[in-house]
Coordinates of C-alpha atoms and ligand atoms in Angstrom, one line a residue:
Chain Q
M1143 CA -33.3 -0.2 -10.7
S1144 CA -30.0 0.0 -10.4
S1145 CA -28.6 1.4 -7.9
P1146 CA -25.8 4.0 -7.9
A1147 CA -22.2 4.3 -9.1
I1148 CA -21.4 5.4 -5.5
R1149 CA -23.7 5.5 -2.4
I1150 CA -22.5 7.2 0.4
A1151 CA -24.4 8.0 3.7
G1152 CA -24.0 9.7 7.0
V1153 CA -20.0 8.4 6.7
T1154 CA -18.0 9.8 9.6
K1155 CA -14.5 9.2 11.0
R1156 CA -12.1 11.2 13.5
F1157 CA -7.6 10.8 13.5
G1158 CA -7.3 10.9 17.9
A1159 CA -8.5 15.5 17.9
V1160 CA -9.6 15.5 13.8
Q1161 CA -12.7 15.0 12.6
A1162 CA -11.4 14.3 8.9
L1163 CA -15.4 13.2 8.2
A1164 CA -18.2 14.7 9.8
G1165 CA -21.1 13.6 8.7
V1166 CA -20.6 12.7 4.3
D1167 CA -24.1 12.3 2.4
L1168 CA -23.1 11.5 -1.1
E1169 CA -24.5 9.4 -4.3
V1170 CA -22.7 9.8 -7.9
A1171 CA -25.4 7.8 -10.4
R1172 CA -23.3 5.2 -12.7
G1173 CA -22.0 6.8 -15.7
E1174 CA -21.4 10.1 -14.2
F1175 CA -18.0 12.6 -14.5
F1176 CA -18.0 14.1 -11.2
G1177 CA -15.3 16.3 -9.0
L1178 CA -14.6 16.3 -5.5
L1179 CA -13.5 19.4 -4.2
G1180 CA -11.5 20.7 -1.7
P1181 CA -8.4 22.7 0.8
N1182 CA -5.9 20.4 2.0
G1183 CA -7.4 18.7 4.6
A1184 CA -10.6 18.7 3.7
G1185 CA -11.3 14.9 4.0
K1186 CA -11.5 14.7 0.5
T1187 CA -8.7 10.9 0.5
T1188 CA -10.3 9.6 3.7
L1189 CA -13.4 9.6 1.8
I1190 CA -12.0 8.1 -0.6
S1191 CA -10.3 5.4 1.4
A1192 CA -13.3 4.7 3.6
L1193 CA -14.4 3.8 -0.4
A1194 CA -11.8 2.0 -1.2
G1195 CA -11.8 -0.3 2.9
L1196 CA -8.8 1.3 3.7
V1197 CA -10.2 3.8 6.1
R1198 CA -13.3 2.1 8.8
P1199 CA -15.3 5.1 9.2
D1200 CA -16.9 5.1 12.9
D1201 CA -20.6 5.5 11.7
G1202 CA -22.3 4.7 8.1
R1203 CA -22.4 2.8 5.1
L1204 CA -20.2 3.4 1.8
E1205 CA -22.2 0.9 -0.9
V1206 CA -19.9 1.3 -4.4
M1207 CA -22.3 0.1 -7.6
G1208 CA -24.8 -1.9 -4.5
H1209 CA -22.4 -3.3 -3.0
D1210 CA -21.2 -2.5 1.0
V1211 CA -17.5 -1.8 1.0
Q1212 CA -17.3 -3.9 4.5
A1213 CA -19.9 -6.8 3.9
D1214 CA -19.7 -7.3 0.2
Y1215 CA -15.8 -5.9 0.4
R1216 CA -14.8 -8.4 -2.9
A1217 CA -17.8 -7.5 -5.2
A1218 CA -17.0 -4.1 -4.0
R1219 CA -13.4 -3.4 -5.1
R1220 CA -13.6 -5.5 -7.3
S1221 CA -16.4 -2.5 -8.9
L1222 CA -13.2 0.6 -7.4
G1223 CA -10.4 1.2 -9.0
V1224 CA -8.4 3.6 -7.5
V1225 CA -4.9 6.0 -8.4
P1226 CA -3.8 7.7 -5.3
Q1227 CA -2.2 10.5 -4.3
E1228 CA 0.8 9.5 -3.1
L1229 CA 2.9 8.8 -5.7
V1230 CA 3.9 4.5 -4.4
F1231 CA 5.4 1.9 -6.1
D1232 CA 7.6 -1.8 -5.0
P1233 CA 11.0 -1.2 -6.7
F1234 CA 11.3 -4.7 -6.7
F1235 CA 10.0 -4.9 -10.2
T1236 CA 9.3 -3.2 -13.8
V1237 CA 6.1 -1.8 -15.0
R1238 CA 5.4 -4.4 -16.7
E1239 CA 5.7 -6.8 -14.0
T1240 CA 3.8 -4.4 -11.0
L1241 CA 0.8 -4.5 -14.2
A1242 CA 0.2 -7.7 -14.5
L1243 CA 1.0 -8.8 -9.8
Q1244 CA -2.4 -6.0 -9.4
A1245 CA -4.3 -7.9 -12.0
G1246 CA -3.7 -10.8 -10.5
Y1247 CA -4.2 -10.0 -7.5
F1248 CA -8.2 -9.1 -8.9
G1249 CA -7.8 -12.8 -10.0
I1250 CA -7.9 -12.3 -14.4
R1251 CA -6.1 -14.2 -16.4
D1252 CA -5.3 -13.3 -19.6
A1253 CA -4.9 -9.7 -18.4
D1254 CA -2.1 -9.2 -21.0
P1255 CA -3.9 -7.4 -24.0
W1256 CA -5.4 -5.1 -21.4
I1257 CA -2.5 -4.1 -20.0
D1258 CA -0.5 -3.8 -23.6
E1259 CA -3.7 -1.5 -24.3
I1260 CA -3.5 0.9 -21.0
L1261 CA 0.3 1.0 -21.5
E1262 CA -0.2 2.4 -25.2
N1263 CA -2.7 4.9 -24.0
L1264 CA -0.7 6.3 -21.5
D1265 CA 2.4 6.3 -23.5
L1266 CA 3.9 3.5 -21.1
T1267 CA 5.0 0.5 -24.1
S1268 CA 9.1 2.1 -23.9
K1269 CA 8.6 2.0 -20.5
A1270 CA 7.6 -1.2 -20.0
R1271 CA 9.8 -2.9 -18.3
V1272 CA 11.7 -0.7 -16.9
N1273 CA 12.6 -1.4 -13.4
M1274 CA 9.7 1.5 -11.1
R1275 CA 12.7 2.6 -9.7
A1276 CA 14.4 3.9 -12.9
L1277 CA 10.8 6.2 -13.7
S1278 CA 10.3 10.2 -13.6
G1279 CA 7.6 10.9 -11.6
G1280 CA 5.3 11.7 -13.5
M1281 CA 5.9 7.9 -15.2
K1282 CA 5.1 6.7 -11.6
R1283 CA 1.9 8.4 -11.6
R1284 CA 0.8 6.6 -15.1
V1285 CA 2.0 3.9 -13.6
L1286 CA -0.5 3.8 -11.1
V1287 CA -3.4 5.8 -13.4
A1288 CA -2.3 1.9 -15.4
Q1289 CA -2.5 0.3 -11.8
A1290 CA -6.3 1.2 -10.8
L1291 CA -7.7 0.5 -14.7
V1292 CA -5.9 -3.1 -14.4
H1293 CA -9.7 -5.3 -14.0
R1294 CA -11.7 -2.5 -15.7
P1295 CA -13.3 -1.2 -13.1
Q1296 CA -17.3 0.7 -13.3
V1297 CA -15.8 3.0 -11.0
I1298 CA -12.4 5.0 -10.9
V1299 CA -11.0 6.9 -8.5
L1300 CA -8.2 9.6 -9.0
D1301 CA -7.0 11.1 -6.3
E1302 CA -4.9 14.4 -7.8
P1303 CA -3.7 12.3 -10.8
T1304 CA -2.5 15.3 -12.4
A1305 CA 0.1 16.5 -9.5
G1306 CA 3.5 17.4 -10.5
V1307 CA 2.5 15.8 -14.5
D1308 CA 3.2 17.9 -17.8
V1309 CA 0.9 19.4 -20.0
E1310 CA 1.5 16.1 -22.7
L1311 CA 0.7 13.8 -20.1
R1312 CA -2.6 16.0 -18.4
Q1313 CA -4.1 16.1 -21.5
G1314 CA -3.4 12.6 -22.7
L1315 CA -4.4 11.2 -19.4
W1316 CA -8.0 13.2 -20.0
Q1317 CA -8.3 12.6 -23.1
F1318 CA -8.2 8.7 -21.8
V1319 CA -10.0 9.0 -19.2
R1320 CA -12.6 11.1 -21.3
R1321 CA -12.7 8.3 -23.5
L1322 CA -14.0 5.5 -20.2
N1323 CA -16.4 7.9 -19.4
R1324 CA -17.9 8.1 -22.8
D1325 CA -18.0 4.0 -22.6
G1326 CA -19.6 3.7 -19.3
H1327 CA -17.6 4.0 -17.0
T1328 CA -18.1 6.3 -14.1
I1329 CA -15.7 9.2 -12.8
V1330 CA -14.8 10.7 -10.0
L1331 CA -12.1 13.6 -9.5
T1332 CA -10.3 15.2 -7.1
T1333 CA -7.4 18.6 -8.2
H1334 CA -6.4 21.7 -7.1
Y1335 CA -7.1 23.0 -11.0
L1336 CA -10.3 24.8 -11.4
E1337 CA -9.7 25.2 -14.6
E1338 CA -9.4 20.9 -14.7
A1339 CA -12.0 20.4 -12.8
E1340 CA -14.4 23.1 -14.8
S1341 CA -14.5 21.5 -18.0
L1342 CA -14.0 17.6 -17.1
C1343 CA -16.9 17.2 -14.6
G1344 CA -21.0 17.5 -15.0
R1345 CA -21.5 17.5 -11.3
I1346 CA -19.5 18.8 -8.4
A1347 CA -18.8 18.5 -5.0
M1348 CA -17.0 20.7 -2.6
M1349 CA -15.3 19.6 1.1
K1350 CA -14.7 21.5 4.5
Q1351 CA -13.3 20.5 7.6
G1352 CA -14.9 17.0 6.7
R1353 CA -18.1 18.3 5.6
I1354 CA -20.0 18.4 1.6
V1355 CA -20.5 22.6 1.7
A1356 CA -22.0 22.6 -2.4
L1357 CA -23.2 19.5 -4.3
D1358 CA -24.2 20.5 -7.8
T1359 CA -24.1 20.6 -11.3
T1360 CA -21.1 22.3 -12.7
A1361 CA -23.0 25.1 -14.4
N1362 CA -25.6 25.8 -11.3
L1363 CA -22.5 26.3 -9.8
L1364 CA -20.9 28.8 -12.5
D1365 CA -24.9 30.7 -11.7
R1366 CA -24.1 30.8 -8.6
V1367 CA -21.3 34.3 -9.7
P1368 CA -22.2 37.3 -11.3
G1369 CA -21.7 36.6 -14.7
H1370 CA -18.8 38.5 -15.8
A1371 CA -15.5 39.7 -14.3
L1372 CA -14.0 43.1 -15.9
R1373 CA -10.7 43.7 -15.6
L1374 CA -9.0 46.8 -16.8
R1375 CA -5.2 49.3 -17.1
L1376 CA -6.5 52.2 -16.7
G1377 CA -3.4 55.5 -18.3
N1378 CA -1.4 56.4 -16.3
G1379 CA -2.5 58.5 -12.9
A1380 CA -5.8 58.7 -14.2
R1381 CA -8.6 57.5 -11.2
L1382 CA -11.8 56.3 -11.7
P1383 CA -14.4 58.9 -11.4
E1384 CA -16.4 58.5 -8.2
G1385 CA -19.5 56.3 -10.0
L1386 CA -17.2 54.0 -10.5
A1387 CA -15.3 53.7 -8.0
V1388 CA -17.4 52.2 -5.2
C1389 CA -18.5 49.2 -7.4
A1390 CA -14.4 48.2 -8.5
R1391 CA -11.9 46.5 -6.8
E1392 CA -8.3 47.2 -7.0
E1393 CA -5.8 44.1 -8.4
A1394 CA -2.0 43.7 -8.5
G1395 CA -0.8 45.0 -11.3
G1396 CA -2.4 48.6 -11.1
M1397 CA -5.7 47.1 -12.2
V1398 CA -9.2 47.2 -10.8
S1399 CA -11.6 45.1 -11.8
F1400 CA -15.8 45.1 -12.1
D1401 CA -18.1 42.3 -11.8
L1402 CA -20.3 42.2 -14.1
A1403 CA -23.7 40.6 -13.9
A1404 CA -24.6 40.8 -18.0
C1405 CA -22.8 42.4 -20.5
D1406 CA -24.4 45.3 -21.1
E1407 CA -23.7 46.8 -17.8
L1408 CA -19.9 47.0 -19.7
E1409 CA -21.2 49.9 -22.3
A1410 CA -22.1 51.5 -19.1
I1411 CA -18.6 51.7 -17.5
L1412 CA -16.8 52.5 -20.6
R1413 CA -19.5 55.3 -20.9
S1414 CA -18.4 57.2 -17.6
L1415 CA -14.9 56.3 -18.3
R1416 CA -14.7 57.9 -21.3
E1417 CA -17.5 60.8 -20.3
A1418 CA -14.5 61.6 -17.1
G1419 CA -12.2 61.0 -20.5
V1420 CA -10.2 58.5 -18.3
R1421 CA -7.6 56.5 -20.6
V1422 CA -8.4 52.2 -20.9
E1423 CA -4.7 51.2 -21.9
D1424 CA -6.0 47.2 -21.2
M1425 CA -9.1 45.2 -20.4
E1426 CA -9.8 41.8 -20.0
L1427 CA -13.4 40.4 -20.1
G1428 CA -13.7 36.6 -17.9
R1429 CA -15.7 34.5 -18.1
P1430 CA -17.3 33.7 -14.6
D1431 CA -15.2 30.4 -13.1
L1432 CA -14.8 27.5 -10.5
E1433 CA -12.4 29.3 -8.4
Q1434 CA -14.7 32.1 -8.0
V1435 CA -17.4 29.9 -7.8
F1436 CA -14.8 27.8 -4.5
V1437 CA -13.7 31.0 -3.2
Q1438 CA -17.1 31.9 -2.3
V1439 CA -18.6 29.1 -1.4
M1440 CA -15.1 28.2 1.6
R1441 CA -16.2 32.0 2.8
G1442 CA -19.4 31.4 3.4
A1443 CA -18.6 28.4 4.7
Chain C
M258 CA -4.5 -16.5 -11.5
N259 CA -6.3 -16.6 -8.2
G260 CA -5.6 -13.1 -5.7
F261 CA -3.6 -15.4 -3.5
R262 CA -1.2 -17.5 -5.7
T263 CA -0.7 -13.8 -7.0
L264 CA 0.2 -12.7 -3.9
F265 CA 2.5 -15.5 -2.8
Y266 CA 4.1 -15.3 -6.0
K267 CA 5.0 -11.8 -5.8
E268 CA 6.4 -12.3 -2.4
T269 CA 9.2 -15.0 -3.3
L270 CA 9.4 -13.4 -6.0
R271 CA 10.3 -10.2 -4.3
F272 CA 13.4 -12.2 -2.2
W273 CA 14.5 -14.0 -4.9
K274 CA 15.3 -11.0 -7.2
V275 CA 17.7 -10.5 -4.5
G276 CA 18.8 -13.1 -3.5
F277 CA 22.2 -12.3 -2.6
Q278 CA 21.5 -10.6 -0.3
T279 CA 18.3 -13.3 0.7
V280 CA 19.1 -16.7 0.3
A281 CA 22.7 -16.4 -0.4
A282 CA 24.4 -14.1 2.6
P283 CA 22.7 -16.1 5.5
V284 CA 24.4 -19.1 4.1
L285 CA 27.2 -17.3 4.1
T286 CA 26.9 -16.5 7.5
A287 CA 25.9 -20.4 8.4
M288 CA 29.1 -20.9 7.2
L289 CA 31.0 -18.8 9.3
Y290 CA 29.3 -19.7 12.3
L291 CA 30.3 -23.7 11.6
L292 CA 33.8 -22.8 10.3
I293 CA 34.5 -21.5 13.9
F294 CA 32.3 -23.2 16.4
A295 CA 33.7 -26.7 14.5
H296 CA 37.3 -25.7 14.8
V297 CA 37.2 -24.3 18.7
L298 CA 34.8 -27.6 19.5
E299 CA 35.1 -30.2 17.5
G300 CA 36.5 -33.3 19.7
R301 CA 36.7 -31.3 23.2
V302 CA 32.2 -31.4 22.9
Q303 CA 29.9 -35.4 23.0
V304 CA 26.7 -34.1 22.5
Y305 CA 25.3 -37.7 22.1
E306 CA 26.9 -40.9 21.0
A307 CA 28.7 -41.8 18.4
V308 CA 27.8 -37.9 17.0
S309 CA 30.7 -35.3 15.9
Y310 CA 29.8 -32.4 17.8
T311 CA 30.0 -30.6 13.8
G312 CA 26.9 -33.4 13.0
F313 CA 25.3 -31.8 16.7
L314 CA 25.9 -28.6 14.7
V315 CA 24.8 -29.0 11.6
P316 CA 20.6 -29.8 11.8
G317 CA 20.8 -27.4 14.1
L318 CA 22.7 -24.3 12.1
V319 CA 20.2 -25.4 9.4
M320 CA 17.2 -24.8 11.2
M321 CA 18.2 -22.0 12.7
S322 CA 18.9 -20.4 9.1
V323 CA 15.2 -21.6 7.9
L324 CA 13.4 -20.0 10.9
Q325 CA 15.1 -16.3 11.1
N326 CA 14.9 -16.2 7.3
A327 CA 11.1 -17.3 7.8
F328 CA 10.6 -13.6 9.8
A329 CA 13.7 -11.8 8.0
N330 CA 10.4 -12.6 4.7
S331 CA 7.6 -11.3 6.0
S332 CA 8.5 -8.8 8.1
S333 CA 10.7 -7.0 6.0
S334 CA 8.5 -7.3 3.4
L335 CA 5.2 -5.9 5.1
I336 CA 7.3 -3.4 6.6
Q337 CA 9.1 -1.8 3.6
S338 CA 5.3 -2.3 1.8
K339 CA 4.0 0.2 4.8
V340 CA 6.6 2.4 5.1
T341 CA 6.9 2.9 1.3
G342 CA 2.9 3.4 1.5
N343 CA 3.0 0.8 -1.7
I344 CA 0.7 -1.8 1.0
I345 CA -2.1 0.2 -0.7
F346 CA -1.5 -2.8 -3.6
V347 CA -1.9 -5.5 -2.0
L348 CA -5.0 -3.4 0.4
L349 CA -7.1 -2.2 -2.7
P350 CA -8.1 -5.6 -4.4
P351 CA -10.6 -8.1 -3.4
L352 CA -8.3 -10.5 -0.9
S353 CA -9.4 -12.0 1.9
Y354 CA -7.4 -11.1 5.3
R355 CA -6.7 -15.4 4.9
E356 CA -5.3 -15.1 1.9
F357 CA -3.7 -12.4 2.7
F358 CA -1.8 -14.6 5.7
A359 CA -1.7 -17.6 4.0
A360 CA 0.5 -15.6 1.5
Y361 CA 2.5 -14.0 3.2
V362 CA 3.5 -16.9 5.3
L363 CA 3.4 -20.1 2.8
A364 CA 6.5 -17.3 1.0
S365 CA 8.3 -16.9 4.0
V366 CA 8.5 -21.1 4.5
V367 CA 9.3 -21.0 0.8
R368 CA 12.0 -18.9 1.5
G369 CA 13.2 -20.7 4.3
L370 CA 13.7 -23.6 2.6
V371 CA 15.9 -22.2 0.2
V372 CA 18.0 -20.4 2.9
G373 CA 17.9 -24.3 5.0
A374 CA 18.8 -26.3 1.9
G375 CA 21.3 -23.9 0.7
V376 CA 23.2 -23.9 4.4
L377 CA 22.1 -28.0 4.0
V378 CA 24.3 -28.6 0.8
V379 CA 27.3 -26.3 1.6
T380 CA 27.9 -28.2 4.8
L381 CA 27.8 -31.2 3.1
W382 CA 31.4 -30.4 2.7
F383 CA 31.9 -30.9 6.5
V384 CA 30.2 -33.7 7.6
R385 CA 27.8 -37.0 6.8
L386 CA 25.0 -36.8 8.9
P387 CA 23.0 -39.7 9.1
W388 CA 19.5 -38.5 7.8
A389 CA 17.8 -41.0 10.1
S390 CA 13.8 -40.2 9.2
P391 CA 13.5 -37.7 6.4
L392 CA 10.2 -36.7 7.0
W393 CA 10.7 -36.1 10.3
I394 CA 13.0 -33.0 9.1
L395 CA 10.9 -31.9 6.6
A396 CA 7.7 -31.3 8.6
F397 CA 9.6 -29.6 11.4
A398 CA 11.7 -27.2 8.7
V399 CA 7.7 -26.1 7.6
L400 CA 6.6 -26.2 11.2
G401 CA 8.9 -23.8 11.6
G402 CA 9.3 -21.9 8.7
A403 CA 5.5 -20.8 9.3
I404 CA 5.3 -20.0 12.7
L405 CA 8.3 -17.6 12.7
G406 CA 6.1 -16.0 9.1
A407 CA 3.6 -15.7 11.4
L408 CA 5.5 -14.1 14.0
G409 CA 6.8 -11.8 11.5
V410 CA 4.2 -10.5 10.2
I411 CA 2.9 -9.9 13.5
A412 CA 6.3 -8.0 13.9
G413 CA 6.0 -6.1 10.3
I414 CA 2.3 -5.3 11.1
W415 CA 2.7 -4.0 14.1
S416 CA 5.7 -1.6 13.2
E417 CA 5.7 1.5 11.9
K418 CA 8.9 2.2 11.6
F419 CA 12.6 0.3 10.9
D420 CA 14.1 0.2 13.9
Q421 CA 11.0 -1.4 16.0
L422 CA 11.4 -4.2 13.6
S423 CA 14.8 -4.6 14.5
A424 CA 13.9 -4.7 18.4
F425 CA 11.4 -7.2 18.4
Q426 CA 15.0 -9.2 16.0
N427 CA 17.5 -8.1 17.9
F428 CA 15.2 -9.0 21.8
L429 CA 12.9 -11.5 20.6
I430 CA 13.7 -13.6 17.4
M431 CA 17.8 -13.5 17.9
P432 CA 17.7 -14.8 21.6
L433 CA 15.0 -17.2 21.0
T434 CA 16.9 -18.8 18.4
F435 CA 20.5 -18.2 20.5
L436 CA 18.8 -20.5 23.8
S437 CA 17.3 -23.0 22.0
G438 CA 20.3 -25.7 21.7
V439 CA 21.8 -25.0 18.2
F440 CA 25.0 -25.2 19.3
Y441 CA 24.6 -26.8 22.4
S442 CA 22.7 -30.1 24.1
I443 CA 20.1 -28.0 27.0
H444 CA 21.2 -31.0 28.8
S445 CA 25.1 -29.2 29.5
L446 CA 22.9 -26.5 30.8
P447 CA 22.8 -25.8 34.9
Q448 CA 19.5 -26.7 36.3
F449 CA 17.9 -23.6 36.3
W450 CA 18.5 -22.7 32.3
Q451 CA 17.4 -26.7 31.8
E452 CA 14.2 -25.4 32.6
V453 CA 13.9 -21.8 31.2
S454 CA 14.7 -23.9 27.6
H455 CA 11.8 -26.0 27.9
Y456 CA 9.2 -22.6 27.8
N457 CA 11.6 -21.7 24.0
P458 CA 9.5 -23.3 21.3
V459 CA 12.1 -22.7 18.9
F460 CA 14.1 -25.5 21.4
Y461 CA 10.9 -27.8 19.8
L462 CA 11.6 -26.8 16.6
I463 CA 15.1 -27.6 16.8
D464 CA 15.7 -30.7 18.8
G465 CA 13.0 -32.3 16.4
F466 CA 14.7 -30.6 13.5
R467 CA 17.8 -32.9 14.7
Y468 CA 16.0 -35.7 15.4
G469 CA 15.3 -36.1 11.9
F470 CA 18.9 -36.4 11.0
L471 CA 20.3 -38.5 14.1
G472 CA 18.2 -39.7 15.0
V473 CA 17.8 -39.3 18.9
S474 CA 16.9 -35.9 20.7
D475 CA 16.2 -34.7 23.9
V476 CA 12.5 -34.8 24.2
P477 CA 10.8 -37.1 23.0
P478 CA 10.0 -35.9 18.5
L479 CA 6.2 -36.4 18.9
R480 CA 6.1 -33.4 22.1
S481 CA 8.6 -31.6 20.1
L482 CA 5.3 -32.1 17.5
A483 CA 2.6 -30.8 18.7
V484 CA 4.3 -28.3 20.5
A485 CA 5.1 -26.5 17.5
A486 CA 1.7 -27.6 15.8
T487 CA 0.0 -25.9 18.9
C488 CA 2.5 -22.7 19.1
L489 CA 1.5 -22.6 15.0
A490 CA -2.2 -22.8 15.8
V491 CA -1.9 -19.6 18.4
L492 CA -0.3 -18.1 15.8
S493 CA -2.3 -17.7 13.4
A494 CA -5.1 -17.6 15.8
F495 CA -4.0 -14.4 17.3
T496 CA -2.8 -13.1 13.1
L497 CA -5.8 -13.6 11.6
W498 CA -7.4 -12.0 14.4
M499 CA -5.0 -9.0 14.2
L500 CA -5.5 -8.5 10.2
K501 CA -9.1 -9.3 10.8
R502 CA -9.7 -6.6 12.6
G503 CA -7.2 -4.7 9.8
Y504 CA -4.9 -3.9 13.3
K505 CA -2.9 -0.7 11.4
L506 CA -3.3 -1.8 8.1
R507 CA -7.2 -0.1 7.8
H508 CA -7.3 2.7 9.9
Ligands
ATP1239 N1 -4.1 8.5 9.2 C1 -4.8 10.0 9.6 N2 -4.5 10.0 11.3 C2 -4.7 11.1 11.4 N3 -5.2 12.3 10.7 C3 -5.0 11.9 9.5 C4 -5.2 10.5 8.2 N4 -5.5 10.9 7.0 C5 -6.1 12.1 7.8 N5 -5.8 13.2 8.5 C6 -6.0 14.6 8.8 O1 -7.4 13.9 8.3 C7 -7.6 15.6 8.0 C8 -8.3 14.9 6.4 O2 -7.3 15.0 6.1 P1 -7.7 14.2 4.4 O3 -6.3 13.6 3.9 O4 -8.5 13.3 4.0 O5 -7.4 16.1 3.1 P2 -7.4 16.4 1.8 O6 -9.1 16.4 1.9 O7 -7.5 14.7 1.2 O8 -6.7 17.1 1.0 P3 -5.5 17.3 0.6 O9 -6.0 18.6 0.1 O10 -5.1 17.9 1.5 O11 -4.8 15.5 0.2 C9 -6.2 16.2 7.6 O12 -7.2 16.5 9.0 C10 -5.4 15.0 8.3 O13 -4.5 15.6 8.5
MG1240 MG1 -5.7 14.1 -0.5

């Protein structure tokens, strides 16, 4: 039986007074597109750093493709590509030099064709000879992605890759990452854009204060919240009838919202509004989204 | 290319790309020392028979340049990488701590030798040196570059800010190199300071290096070589231990 892409067992890490990781257990299967979510300071980056060998855990074990990240660090690091959260670069080199050096550190010969392909896919070809210093923030971010891919790692971890990146690249990047995933690469993604995670990830872990507080498929997580959110704007001065007011929430901009377990509840609400003679000016029916789940999980945890 | 060779190449490319700053500038500094000290002291100070003061000074200046630049190479590269965060690019790949050490130290040696050679070439206009035994010259230049390169690795890893690194430089490296007999023979010092000088490893590096040019020295070159080799062994062991533990690099 083959080992999972990532296995994390009982990992703890303390920085002075801060318990950054308070006992994390997690397995990510090969070929998954996995999301790691959580508020600022939840420990996502620390967990990724431990996986990459940048941070030594106080306790616990981490494996990448079955290789222990300490004992068998060479194989583990060869299997792992990390796009760091911080926008770091070496101002001494051009884009191509940066990538060629990175390939060299991994002992790769003849990296040029693959580097060309990555440059092409990340729309960096025209910048290949430009010094890193002269790139815009989004361009630097793309180079970081390219650097993580240069040794064709089986597991790719992206720590907030779309922070500060324009729409076009974001779409291009996800297309590229999806293709890598289809080709068999395991992808782990952290992001604060929950709609991104929702549309990309098959399975999601939510972290809070160094612990995993929810872990499930994206579909199951979405099932945790009531089916649909109905938002209404009522005519001037109109008030909700008594029976409805108790289950409605006031929202900003004079909207009221209801959580519907199923679509047919809509019928009942609209009927009682009509009977009470309340005019509806605007109406939105939202599908349940990950943001609602996230808020609920974070409140409960 | 394997990882070690790439890191070594990158570390040499890094200083070469800004050669004006990392090679030309230190050569100019050494020239200024030579002009001033030779002008003031030529004819007034005679250290060894049949050797002019300028002839005595030049090997010392060359070695001082080798040492200071070897230290500067590894230490400034590491502190910059740490402060800007791009150190992760060499921490993520499967490089062993030994490869890491060897690459930084060797690149330091190369920078030291390049600057030293630059200084030497320029001073050829001022003085004829006997070149008594070139092998000693090379041996001390490489050993000295490696010792200071390793010290640079230690300083670069230990420092968290640029001012900590310059403290290391100003309070350790500069006194050690200036009080090592570059500009004078330690025999011209009072007894007490002569004895203190014998505890300065850089003194042996300068003295042995000078022996290679002049064929005369304050202490036998073999003893200097032994001191230098021991220093390098101890410092390397310490640096490797630091790197293995991941001190300040891997939390
Ligand atoms: N090197 C460090 N030294 C001290 N504390 C640290 C260090 N790295 C992280 N921490 C602390 O550990 C906790 C977890 O940080 P981490 O960066 O892992 O969070 P995160 O989930 O990635 O947050 P974000 O979404 O803001 O990136 C935080 O409280 C942080 O302050
Ligand atoms: Mg983070």
